[in-house]
Amino acid sequence: MEKQKICIMGLGYIGLPTAVMFATHGHSIVGVDLNESIINTLNNARSTIKEPYLDILVQAAVKSGNLKVKKTPEESDVFIIAVPTPVKADKTADMSCVVAATKAIAPFLREGNLVILESTSPPGTVNEIMVPILAESGLKIGEQLMVAHSPERVLPGRILIELVENNRIIGGINQKSAEMGRDLYKTFVNGEIYLTDVATAEMCKIIENTFRDVNIALANELAMICEKTGVNVWEVIRLSNKHPRVNIHQPGPGVGGHCLAVDPWFIVEKYPEETKIISLARRTNDAMPEHLADKISFILKDISGRKKITVLGITYKPDIGDIRESPIIHLIGLLKQRQDYDISIVDPYVNNSEYKTEDLLSGASESDLIILGVNHKEFASVNFKVVSSVMRNRNLLDTRNFLNGDELERLGFRYYLHGRDYHL
Ligand code: SAJ
């Protein structure tokens, strides 16, 4: 495909990697973001997001002259919208960034342009929210201006690999819009590209993440049942998954991140009557920190004086630094509300002024309980013999079935496993 000028609105977790992929494959990219510090950092060829290999690609894209970052859009061949679509306190989607980005590009649209929405959005967004704004350009939608939805599907921690390898769905407001989208993404996508209509593409994206959320809720419900039964949920899942058609997900402290913990609400908002399983699953996963807080109160109930808890890992999943919607952060909040615990945090991936981290030995010093919150790979090689020597009481709660319980018990720990031990 000949070189295209592509304007990408929003340079976050999806917009930035997408921009550098297009830029390093020969297209000319205008990246637009409202945040001055993001603009300056990127124009200095430094990445604003921690993601494997992204810094190298940002450098290549900016130094080649193919990626320029600014505050406002300009005339282009293609416009890609990759702005956040968070959920509000009332669990409905906050579409203000999509609306603002669509309004911002409207004055720069010309005949023959393609507008693509990548942000995960409630069903109906393209036709009900975007098309009326785009029509204000005076261009005939579907004839002079093409519009498509190509939902992002990449996994944080593997974004660049998955941008290339994953299959993609592109939904167009008509066949031509979808085909133009396919020709563009083929620049760097090696996976299959499936064409469909916008409403189908919107529904696919939401249900993919909902599928995972519902399955995790089932695993979490099973964990709570197993605790009452005195059975080890991890062993139940391991053995059940030997069945050729069973794939039970992993229980844990809850579901975090900006996707699984958010997207299912978009479908609940639109179809409240029908989404009984989906909303119950969402609430089940959201309640897991509460369940763990009860368990922690139980573990610490006989210890007198002020109690200290050491939390290993506060991110929403392992080996990344992202703490958005992290269930462990919710758990810390609940623990602070319930009792005046001393809480120390150990997390090699987090550098955050609100959540100060400590090194392991000072964090564990005089501690009454270690909680393994996230299974960062670094925690697999912790020397718990040394750690135990600085603790006041040797209790350990493993929320992920990550540590060697037998070994810890040999070292004098009382090892509590989420999904197995809980006797109120
Ligand atoms: N989790 C469990 N048990 C499991 C799997 C995950 O408790 O069996 C928890 C994790 O600990 C984490 C949360 O769920 O807190 C989400 O983690 P994840 O790795 O499942 O997914 P995300 O949110 O990082 O990325 C998802 C991906 N969607 C799917 O796998 C269907 C990704 O492909 C999407 O692009 C991304 O959402 C998105 O942006 O929508």
Short mmCIF file of C-alpha atoms and ligand atoms in Angstrom, two decimals:
data_model
loop_
_atom_site.label_atom_id
_atom_site.label_comp_id
_atom_site.label_asym_id
_atom_site.label_seq_id
_atom_site.Cartn_x
_atom_site.Cartn_y
_atom_site.Cartn_z
CA MET A 1 0.00 0.00 0.00
CA GLU A 2 1.30 3.48 -0.78
CA LYS A 3 2.35 5.73 2.07
CA GLN A 4 -0.62 7.06 4.03
CA LYS A 5 -0.83 9.98 6.36
CA ILE A 6 -2.51 8.70 9.51
CA CYS A 7 -3.71 10.86 12.38
CA ILE A 8 -3.96 8.89 15.63
CA MET A 9 -6.08 10.43 18.38
CA GLY A 10 -4.87 9.35 21.83
CA LEU A 11 -1.36 8.03 22.51
CA GLY A 12 -2.04 5.67 25.38
CA TYR A 13 -1.63 1.91 25.73
CA ILE A 14 -3.13 1.29 22.28
CA GLY A 15 -2.62 4.53 20.34
CA LEU A 16 1.13 4.76 20.91
CA PRO A 17 2.06 1.16 19.97
CA THR A 18 -0.25 1.40 16.93
CA ALA A 19 1.35 4.71 15.91
CA VAL A 20 4.88 3.34 16.10
CA MET A 21 3.93 0.20 14.18
CA PHE A 22 2.51 2.23 11.31
CA ALA A 23 5.41 4.71 11.47
CA THR A 24 8.08 2.01 11.36
CA HIS A 25 6.28 0.42 8.41
CA GLY A 26 6.63 3.52 6.25
CA HIS A 27 3.49 5.55 6.96
CA SER A 28 3.53 9.16 8.12
CA ILE A 29 1.91 9.52 11.53
CA VAL A 30 0.55 12.55 13.33
CA GLY A 31 0.00 11.48 16.92
CA VAL A 32 -2.41 13.65 18.88
CA ASP A 33 -2.59 13.82 22.65
CA LEU A 34 -3.84 16.46 25.06
CA ASN A 35 -1.17 15.81 27.68
CA GLU A 36 1.80 18.20 27.24
CA SER A 37 4.21 15.94 29.08
CA ILE A 38 3.33 12.98 26.81
CA ILE A 39 3.84 15.21 23.75
CA ASN A 40 7.26 16.44 24.92
CA THR A 41 8.52 13.03 26.02
CA LEU A 42 7.52 11.39 22.75
CA ASN A 43 8.94 14.17 20.58
CA ASN A 44 12.20 13.58 22.45
CA ALA A 45 11.99 9.98 21.20
CA ARG A 46 11.30 8.51 24.64
CA SER A 47 8.39 6.16 25.36
CA THR A 48 5.70 7.18 27.83
CA ILE A 49 4.60 3.59 28.45
CA LYS A 50 6.52 0.65 29.93
CA GLU A 51 6.05 -2.18 27.46
CA PRO A 52 8.65 -4.59 26.08
CA TYR A 53 10.54 -3.16 23.04
CA LEU A 54 8.29 -0.08 22.80
CA ASP A 55 11.11 2.35 23.68
CA ILE A 56 13.20 1.11 20.74
CA LEU A 57 10.32 1.50 18.30
CA VAL A 58 9.41 4.96 19.60
CA GLN A 59 13.00 6.01 19.03
CA ALA A 60 13.03 4.60 15.50
CA ALA A 61 9.64 6.12 14.63
CA VAL A 62 10.47 9.62 15.88
CA LYS A 63 14.04 9.72 14.52
CA SER A 64 12.89 8.58 11.07
CA GLY A 65 10.58 11.61 10.97
CA ASN A 66 7.54 9.34 10.49
CA LEU A 67 6.04 10.07 13.92
CA LYS A 68 5.27 13.59 15.02
CA VAL A 69 3.26 14.31 18.14
CA LYS A 70 1.12 17.39 18.73
CA LYS A 71 -1.96 18.67 20.50
CA THR A 72 -4.33 19.07 17.56
CA PRO A 73 -5.16 16.94 14.51
CA GLU A 74 -4.44 17.88 10.91
CA GLU A 75 -5.65 16.83 7.46
CA SER A 76 -4.78 13.18 6.83
CA ASP A 77 -5.84 10.15 4.79
CA VAL A 78 -6.90 8.11 7.80
CA PHE A 79 -7.97 9.01 11.35
CA ILE A 80 -7.72 6.43 14.12
CA ILE A 81 -9.41 7.08 17.47
CA ALA A 82 -7.75 5.25 20.38
CA VAL A 83 -8.87 7.25 23.41
CA PRO A 84 -9.94 5.90 26.81
CA THR A 85 -13.51 4.73 27.42
CA PRO A 86 -13.60 4.32 31.21
CA VAL A 87 -16.60 3.37 33.27
CA LYS A 88 -18.25 5.99 35.49
CA ALA A 89 -19.24 5.53 39.14
CA ASP A 90 -22.75 4.51 38.02
CA LYS A 91 -21.16 1.76 35.83
CA THR A 92 -22.09 3.41 32.54
CA ALA A 93 -19.50 4.18 29.90
CA ASP A 94 -17.82 7.57 29.88
CA MET A 95 -17.77 8.33 26.16
CA SER A 96 -16.63 11.94 26.52
CA CYS A 97 -13.16 11.26 25.04
CA VAL A 98 -14.63 9.52 21.97
CA VAL A 99 -17.05 12.41 21.47
CA ALA A 100 -14.28 15.00 21.92
CA ALA A 101 -11.89 13.20 19.55
CA THR A 102 -14.58 12.78 16.89
CA LYS A 103 -15.47 16.49 17.15
CA ALA A 104 -11.79 17.41 17.00
CA ILE A 105 -11.19 15.62 13.69
CA ALA A 106 -14.45 16.70 12.02
CA PRO A 107 -13.05 20.02 10.64
CA PHE A 108 -10.08 18.20 9.04
CA LEU A 109 -12.06 15.51 7.19
CA ARG A 110 -11.85 15.41 3.38
CA GLU A 111 -13.49 13.29 0.71
CA GLY A 112 -11.96 9.81 0.55
CA ASN A 113 -10.89 9.71 4.22
CA LEU A 114 -11.32 6.71 6.51
CA VAL A 115 -12.15 7.10 10.22
CA ILE A 116 -11.48 4.10 12.46
CA LEU A 117 -12.55 3.64 16.09
CA GLU A 118 -10.19 1.35 18.05
CA SER A 119 -11.41 2.17 21.58
CA THR A 120 -13.56 -0.50 23.23
CA SER A 121 -17.05 0.98 23.25
CA PRO A 122 -20.66 0.04 24.05
CA PRO A 123 -22.64 -1.52 21.20
CA GLY A 124 -24.04 1.20 18.93
CA THR A 125 -21.24 3.73 19.47
CA VAL A 126 -20.18 4.14 15.83
CA ASN A 127 -23.65 4.63 14.41
CA GLU A 128 -25.27 6.45 17.31
CA ILE A 129 -22.44 8.65 18.60
CA MET A 130 -19.76 9.01 15.93
CA VAL A 131 -21.65 9.07 12.62
CA PRO A 132 -23.89 12.07 13.55
CA ILE A 133 -20.79 14.10 14.52
CA LEU A 134 -18.85 13.05 11.42
CA ALA A 135 -21.84 13.98 9.24
CA GLU A 136 -21.43 17.58 10.39
CA SER A 137 -18.40 17.70 8.09
CA GLY A 138 -20.88 17.82 5.22
CA LEU A 139 -19.40 14.66 3.72
CA LYS A 140 -21.79 11.85 2.73
CA ILE A 141 -21.10 9.02 5.20
CA GLY A 142 -20.39 5.76 3.38
CA GLU A 143 -19.89 7.54 0.05
CA GLN A 144 -17.40 10.34 0.64
CA LEU A 145 -16.31 9.34 4.14
CA MET A 146 -15.68 5.75 5.23
CA VAL A 147 -16.05 4.67 8.86
CA ALA A 148 -14.98 1.45 10.59
CA HIS A 149 -14.49 -0.13 14.01
CA SER A 150 -11.35 -2.18 14.52
CA PRO A 151 -11.31 -3.04 18.22
CA GLU A 152 -7.93 -3.49 19.81
CA ARG A 153 -7.31 -6.98 21.22
CA VAL A 154 -3.75 -6.86 22.53
CA LEU A 155 -2.61 -8.05 25.94
CA PRO A 156 -0.61 -5.60 28.07
CA GLY A 157 2.92 -6.99 28.42
CA ARG A 158 2.71 -8.50 24.91
CA ILE A 159 1.31 -5.53 23.00
CA LEU A 160 3.80 -5.35 20.14
CA ILE A 161 3.84 -9.10 19.50
CA GLU A 162 0.05 -9.30 19.62
CA LEU A 163 -0.42 -6.26 17.35
CA VAL A 164 1.36 -8.25 14.67
CA GLU A 165 0.22 -11.79 15.40
CA ASN A 166 -3.38 -11.48 16.61
CA ASN A 167 -6.33 -11.90 14.32
CA ARG A 168 -8.27 -8.69 13.82
CA ILE A 169 -11.94 -7.94 13.29
CA ILE A 170 -12.79 -4.91 11.18
CA GLY A 171 -16.40 -3.81 11.08
CA GLY A 172 -17.33 -1.24 8.45
CA ILE A 173 -20.42 0.91 8.05
CA ASN A 174 -20.27 -0.62 4.56
CA GLN A 175 -18.05 -3.12 2.73
CA LYS A 176 -15.79 -0.43 1.31
CA SER A 177 -15.02 0.98 4.78
CA ALA A 178 -14.10 -2.49 6.07
CA GLU A 179 -11.93 -3.20 3.02
CA MET A 180 -10.07 0.10 3.34
CA GLY A 181 -9.41 -0.74 7.00
CA ARG A 182 -8.13 -4.20 6.08
CA ASP A 183 -5.73 -2.81 3.45
CA LEU A 184 -4.32 -0.41 6.01
CA TYR A 185 -3.81 -2.85 8.92
CA LYS A 186 -2.31 -5.42 6.54
CA THR A 187 0.75 -3.15 6.64
CA PHE A 188 1.87 -4.86 9.85
CA VAL A 189 -0.75 -7.47 10.86
CA ASN A 190 0.24 -11.08 10.19
CA GLY A 191 -2.90 -12.56 11.78
CA GLU A 192 -6.12 -13.05 9.84
CA ILE A 193 -8.26 -9.96 9.26
CA TYR A 194 -11.99 -10.72 9.34
CA LEU A 195 -14.42 -8.20 7.85
CA THR A 196 -17.90 -7.57 9.20
CA ASP A 197 -20.33 -4.75 10.04
CA VAL A 198 -19.70 -2.26 12.86
CA ALA A 199 -22.38 -3.56 15.23
CA THR A 200 -20.96 -7.08 15.04
CA ALA A 201 -17.41 -5.84 15.62
CA GLU A 202 -18.54 -3.83 18.66
CA MET A 203 -20.34 -6.85 20.13
CA CYS A 204 -17.39 -9.19 19.48
CA LYS A 205 -14.96 -7.01 21.39
CA ILE A 206 -17.21 -6.67 24.43
CA ILE A 207 -18.12 -10.34 24.58
CA GLU A 208 -14.49 -11.48 24.28
CA ASN A 209 -13.58 -9.72 27.51
CA THR A 210 -16.92 -10.64 29.09
CA PHE A 211 -16.30 -14.31 28.31
CA ARG A 212 -13.10 -14.13 30.30
CA ASP A 213 -14.66 -12.19 33.18
CA VAL A 214 -17.57 -14.64 33.50
CA ASN A 215 -15.20 -17.60 33.46
CA ILE A 216 -12.99 -16.05 36.14
CA ALA A 217 -16.11 -15.41 38.25
CA LEU A 218 -16.97 -19.10 37.95
CA ALA A 219 -13.47 -20.00 39.13
CA ASN A 220 -13.77 -17.55 42.04
CA GLU A 221 -17.16 -18.95 43.03
CA LEU A 222 -15.67 -22.43 42.93
CA ALA A 223 -12.77 -21.23 45.11
CA MET A 224 -15.21 -20.08 47.80
CA ILE A 225 -17.14 -23.37 47.58
CA CYS A 226 -13.91 -25.35 47.91
CA GLU A 227 -12.87 -23.36 50.97
CA LYS A 228 -16.11 -24.41 52.67
CA THR A 229 -15.74 -27.99 51.48
CA GLY A 230 -12.12 -28.24 52.56
CA VAL A 231 -11.04 -29.13 49.03
CA ASN A 232 -8.15 -27.50 47.17
CA VAL A 233 -9.65 -25.51 44.26
CA TRP A 234 -6.36 -25.48 42.37
CA GLU A 235 -6.27 -29.28 42.32
CA VAL A 236 -9.96 -29.42 41.31
CA ILE A 237 -9.25 -27.09 38.39
CA ARG A 238 -6.05 -28.86 37.35
CA LEU A 239 -7.81 -32.20 37.18
CA SER A 240 -11.09 -30.92 35.67
CA ASN A 241 -9.14 -29.23 32.91
CA LYS A 242 -7.86 -32.64 31.84
CA HIS A 243 -11.33 -33.03 30.27
CA PRO A 244 -11.06 -32.16 26.58
CA ARG A 245 -13.90 -29.62 26.67
CA VAL A 246 -13.31 -27.97 30.06
CA ASN A 247 -11.16 -24.89 30.62
CA ILE A 248 -11.80 -23.46 34.06
CA HIS A 249 -9.99 -20.15 34.55
CA GLN A 250 -7.81 -19.20 37.52
CA PRO A 251 -9.33 -17.90 40.76
CA GLY A 252 -7.57 -15.06 42.53
CA PRO A 253 -8.00 -11.80 44.42
CA GLY A 254 -10.37 -10.42 41.76
CA VAL A 255 -10.14 -9.00 38.27
CA GLY A 256 -8.24 -5.83 37.48
CA GLY A 257 -7.06 -3.77 34.57
CA HIS A 258 -8.93 -1.35 32.38
CA CYS A 259 -10.55 -4.05 30.21
CA LEU A 260 -12.10 -7.07 31.91
CA ALA A 261 -13.14 -5.08 34.97
CA VAL A 262 -14.78 -2.42 32.81
CA ASP A 263 -16.02 -3.67 29.44
CA PRO A 264 -18.77 -6.04 30.65
CA TRP A 265 -20.56 -3.01 32.16
CA PHE A 266 -20.91 -1.57 28.64
CA ILE A 267 -23.22 -4.39 27.67
CA VAL A 268 -25.05 -4.35 31.01
CA GLU A 269 -25.72 -0.64 30.50
CA LYS A 270 -27.39 -1.30 27.13
CA TYR A 271 -29.23 -4.51 28.00
CA PRO A 272 -29.90 -4.50 31.77
CA GLU A 273 -32.76 -7.03 31.53
CA GLU A 274 -30.80 -9.66 29.64
CA THR A 275 -27.38 -9.41 31.29
CA LYS A 276 -28.08 -11.40 34.46
CA ILE A 277 -25.06 -13.69 34.28
CA ILE A 278 -22.75 -10.94 33.08
CA SER A 279 -23.58 -8.49 35.87
CA LEU A 280 -23.51 -11.18 38.56
CA ALA A 281 -20.07 -12.31 37.33
CA ARG A 282 -18.82 -8.72 37.43
CA ARG A 283 -20.09 -8.31 41.01
CA THR A 284 -18.64 -11.69 42.03
CA ASN A 285 -15.17 -10.70 40.84
CA ASP A 286 -15.48 -7.26 42.41
CA ALA A 287 -16.32 -8.88 45.76
CA MET A 288 -13.16 -10.98 45.93
CA PRO A 289 -11.07 -8.36 47.79
CA GLU A 290 -13.81 -8.25 50.45
CA HIS A 291 -13.63 -12.04 50.79
CA LEU A 292 -9.86 -11.87 51.20
CA ALA A 293 -10.14 -9.06 53.76
CA ASP A 294 -12.41 -11.35 55.85
CA LYS A 295 -9.86 -14.12 55.55
CA ILE A 296 -7.05 -11.78 56.64
CA SER A 297 -9.00 -10.58 59.70
CA PHE A 298 -9.45 -14.24 60.61
CA ILE A 299 -5.75 -15.05 60.18
CA LEU A 300 -4.70 -12.10 62.36
CA LYS A 301 -7.47 -12.30 64.96
CA ASP A 302 -5.37 -13.78 67.79
CA ILE A 303 -2.41 -11.45 67.39
CA SER A 304 -2.33 -8.65 69.91
CA GLY A 305 -1.15 -5.09 69.43
CA ARG A 306 -0.79 -3.19 66.19
CA LYS A 307 -0.46 -5.59 63.28
CA LYS A 308 1.76 -5.30 60.26
CA ILE A 309 0.93 -6.74 56.83
CA THR A 310 3.41 -7.02 53.96
CA VAL A 311 1.93 -7.12 50.47
CA LEU A 312 4.00 -8.67 47.69
CA GLY A 313 2.72 -7.31 44.38
CA ILE A 314 0.01 -4.69 43.90
CA THR A 315 -0.35 -4.54 40.10
CA TYR A 316 -3.42 -5.91 38.34
CA LYS A 317 -1.46 -8.82 36.92
CA PRO A 318 2.09 -10.22 36.97
CA ASP A 319 5.24 -8.77 35.44
CA ILE A 320 3.82 -5.36 34.52
CA GLY A 321 3.65 -2.04 36.39
CA ASP A 322 -0.02 -1.23 35.73
CA ILE A 323 -2.11 -0.77 38.90
CA ARG A 324 -5.38 0.34 37.29
CA GLU A 325 -8.41 -1.34 38.92
CA SER A 326 -6.00 -3.64 40.73
CA PRO A 327 -7.91 -5.87 43.17
CA ILE A 328 -4.91 -5.81 45.52
CA ILE A 329 -5.15 -2.03 45.72
CA HIS A 330 -8.84 -2.43 46.57
CA LEU A 331 -7.87 -4.98 49.21
CA ILE A 332 -5.34 -2.58 50.76
CA GLY A 333 -8.08 0.09 50.88
CA LEU A 334 -10.47 -2.30 52.61
CA LEU A 335 -7.85 -3.39 55.15
CA LYS A 336 -7.08 0.24 56.00
CA GLN A 337 -10.80 0.95 56.44
CA ARG A 338 -11.30 -2.05 58.71
CA GLN A 339 -8.40 -1.70 61.08
CA ASP A 340 -5.38 0.46 61.55
CA TYR A 341 -2.90 -2.04 60.13
CA ASP A 342 0.64 -1.10 59.18
CA ILE A 343 0.86 -2.07 55.53
CA SER A 344 4.11 -2.24 53.61
CA ILE A 345 4.27 -2.82 49.87
CA VAL A 346 6.94 -4.72 47.95
CA ASP A 347 6.64 -4.48 44.17
CA PRO A 348 9.63 -4.24 41.81
CA TYR A 349 7.40 -3.00 38.96
CA VAL A 350 5.72 -0.08 40.71
CA ASN A 351 7.03 3.44 41.02
CA ASN A 352 4.11 5.44 42.31
CA SER A 353 4.04 8.32 44.76
CA GLU A 354 0.77 7.17 46.32
CA TYR A 355 1.92 3.58 46.85
CA LYS A 356 5.43 3.72 48.26
CA THR A 357 7.29 0.46 47.88
CA GLU A 358 10.03 -1.00 50.06
CA ASP A 359 12.63 -3.66 49.54
CA LEU A 360 11.58 -7.09 50.70
CA LEU A 361 13.49 -7.29 53.98
CA SER A 362 12.49 -3.89 55.29
CA GLY A 363 8.90 -4.53 54.12
CA ALA A 364 8.81 -7.87 55.94
CA SER A 365 10.54 -6.61 59.07
CA GLU A 366 8.34 -7.20 62.18
CA SER A 367 5.51 -8.27 59.89
CA ASP A 368 2.65 -10.51 61.05
CA LEU A 369 1.49 -11.59 57.60
CA ILE A 370 2.82 -11.68 54.05
CA ILE A 371 0.20 -11.57 51.31
CA LEU A 372 1.30 -12.82 47.91
CA GLY A 373 -0.93 -10.52 45.87
CA VAL A 374 0.56 -10.81 42.40
CA ASN A 375 2.75 -13.58 41.04
CA HIS A 376 5.57 -11.42 39.63
CA LYS A 377 8.34 -13.73 38.42
CA GLU A 378 10.80 -12.12 40.90
CA PHE A 379 8.78 -13.56 43.80
CA ALA A 380 9.50 -17.13 42.68
CA SER A 381 13.10 -16.85 43.89
CA VAL A 382 12.54 -15.10 47.24
CA ASN A 383 14.62 -16.56 50.06
CA PHE A 384 11.82 -17.07 52.58
CA LYS A 385 14.25 -18.43 55.18
CA VAL A 386 15.85 -15.01 55.42
CA VAL A 387 12.47 -13.27 55.20
CA SER A 388 11.04 -15.39 58.02
CA SER A 389 13.92 -14.38 60.30
CA VAL A 390 12.84 -10.71 60.26
CA MET A 391 9.09 -11.29 60.73
CA ARG A 392 7.20 -11.06 64.01
CA ASN A 393 4.68 -13.80 63.10
CA ARG A 394 5.23 -16.19 60.22
CA ASN A 395 1.91 -16.11 58.37
CA LEU A 396 1.65 -16.16 54.60
CA LEU A 397 -1.46 -15.89 52.44
CA ASP A 398 -0.97 -16.96 48.83
CA THR A 399 -3.79 -15.57 46.67
CA ARG A 400 -2.43 -17.10 43.45
CA ASN A 401 -1.21 -20.61 44.34
CA PHE A 402 2.25 -19.43 43.36
CA LEU A 403 4.50 -20.40 46.26
CA ASN A 404 5.61 -23.77 47.58
CA GLY A 405 3.39 -24.27 50.62
CA ASP A 406 5.19 -27.41 51.89
CA GLU A 407 8.54 -25.65 51.77
CA LEU A 408 7.13 -22.60 53.56
CA GLU A 409 5.64 -24.79 56.28
CA ARG A 410 9.04 -26.44 56.76
CA LEU A 411 10.43 -22.94 57.34
CA GLY A 412 7.88 -22.42 60.12
CA PHE A 413 5.25 -20.45 58.18
CA ARG A 414 1.53 -20.95 58.57
CA TYR A 415 0.72 -21.10 54.86
CA TYR A 416 -2.83 -20.09 53.88
CA LEU A 417 -3.89 -20.81 50.31
CA HIS A 418 -6.77 -18.88 48.76
CA GLY A 419 -9.31 -21.42 47.52
CA ARG A 420 -8.42 -24.04 50.11
CA ASP A 421 -8.00 -22.78 53.67
CA TYR A 422 -10.68 -20.83 55.43
CA HIS A 423 -12.26 -21.97 58.65
CA LEU A 424 -14.30 -19.30 60.36
N1 SAJ B 1 -7.37 -13.11 35.77
C1 SAJ B 1 -7.79 -14.05 36.70
N2 SAJ B 1 -7.92 -15.34 36.30
C2 SAJ B 1 -7.62 -15.75 35.04
C3 SAJ B 1 -7.19 -14.79 34.11
C4 SAJ B 1 -7.07 -13.47 34.49
O1 SAJ B 1 -8.07 -13.72 37.87
O2 SAJ B 1 -7.77 -16.95 34.77
C5 SAJ B 1 -7.27 -11.70 36.15
C6 SAJ B 1 -5.86 -11.14 36.08
O3 SAJ B 1 -5.16 -11.39 37.28
C7 SAJ B 1 -6.14 -9.66 35.87
C8 SAJ B 1 -7.43 -9.66 35.03
O4 SAJ B 1 -7.99 -10.93 35.20
O5 SAJ B 1 -6.39 -8.99 37.08
C9 SAJ B 1 -7.26 -9.35 33.56
O6 SAJ B 1 -6.11 -9.95 33.02
P1 SAJ B 1 -6.01 -10.63 31.58
O7 SAJ B 1 -4.59 -10.99 31.38
O8 SAJ B 1 -6.99 -11.71 31.43
O9 SAJ B 1 -6.49 -9.52 30.55
P2 SAJ B 1 -6.16 -7.95 30.28
O10 SAJ B 1 -7.23 -7.15 30.96
O11 SAJ B 1 -4.75 -7.60 30.59
O12 SAJ B 1 -6.37 -7.89 28.68
C10 SAJ B 1 -7.64 -8.26 28.12
C11 SAJ B 1 -7.40 -9.24 26.97
N3 SAJ B 1 -8.66 -9.85 26.57
C12 SAJ B 1 -8.81 -11.19 26.50
O13 SAJ B 1 -7.93 -11.96 26.79
C13 SAJ B 1 -10.14 -11.69 26.04
C14 SAJ B 1 -6.76 -8.50 25.79
O14 SAJ B 1 -6.67 -9.35 24.66
C15 SAJ B 1 -7.60 -7.27 25.42
O15 SAJ B 1 -7.00 -6.52 24.36
C16 SAJ B 1 -7.63 -6.36 26.64
O16 SAJ B 1 -8.29 -7.09 27.68
C17 SAJ B 1 -8.38 -5.08 26.28
O17 SAJ B 1 -7.71 -4.06 26.09
O18 SAJ B 1 -9.61 -5.12 26.11
#
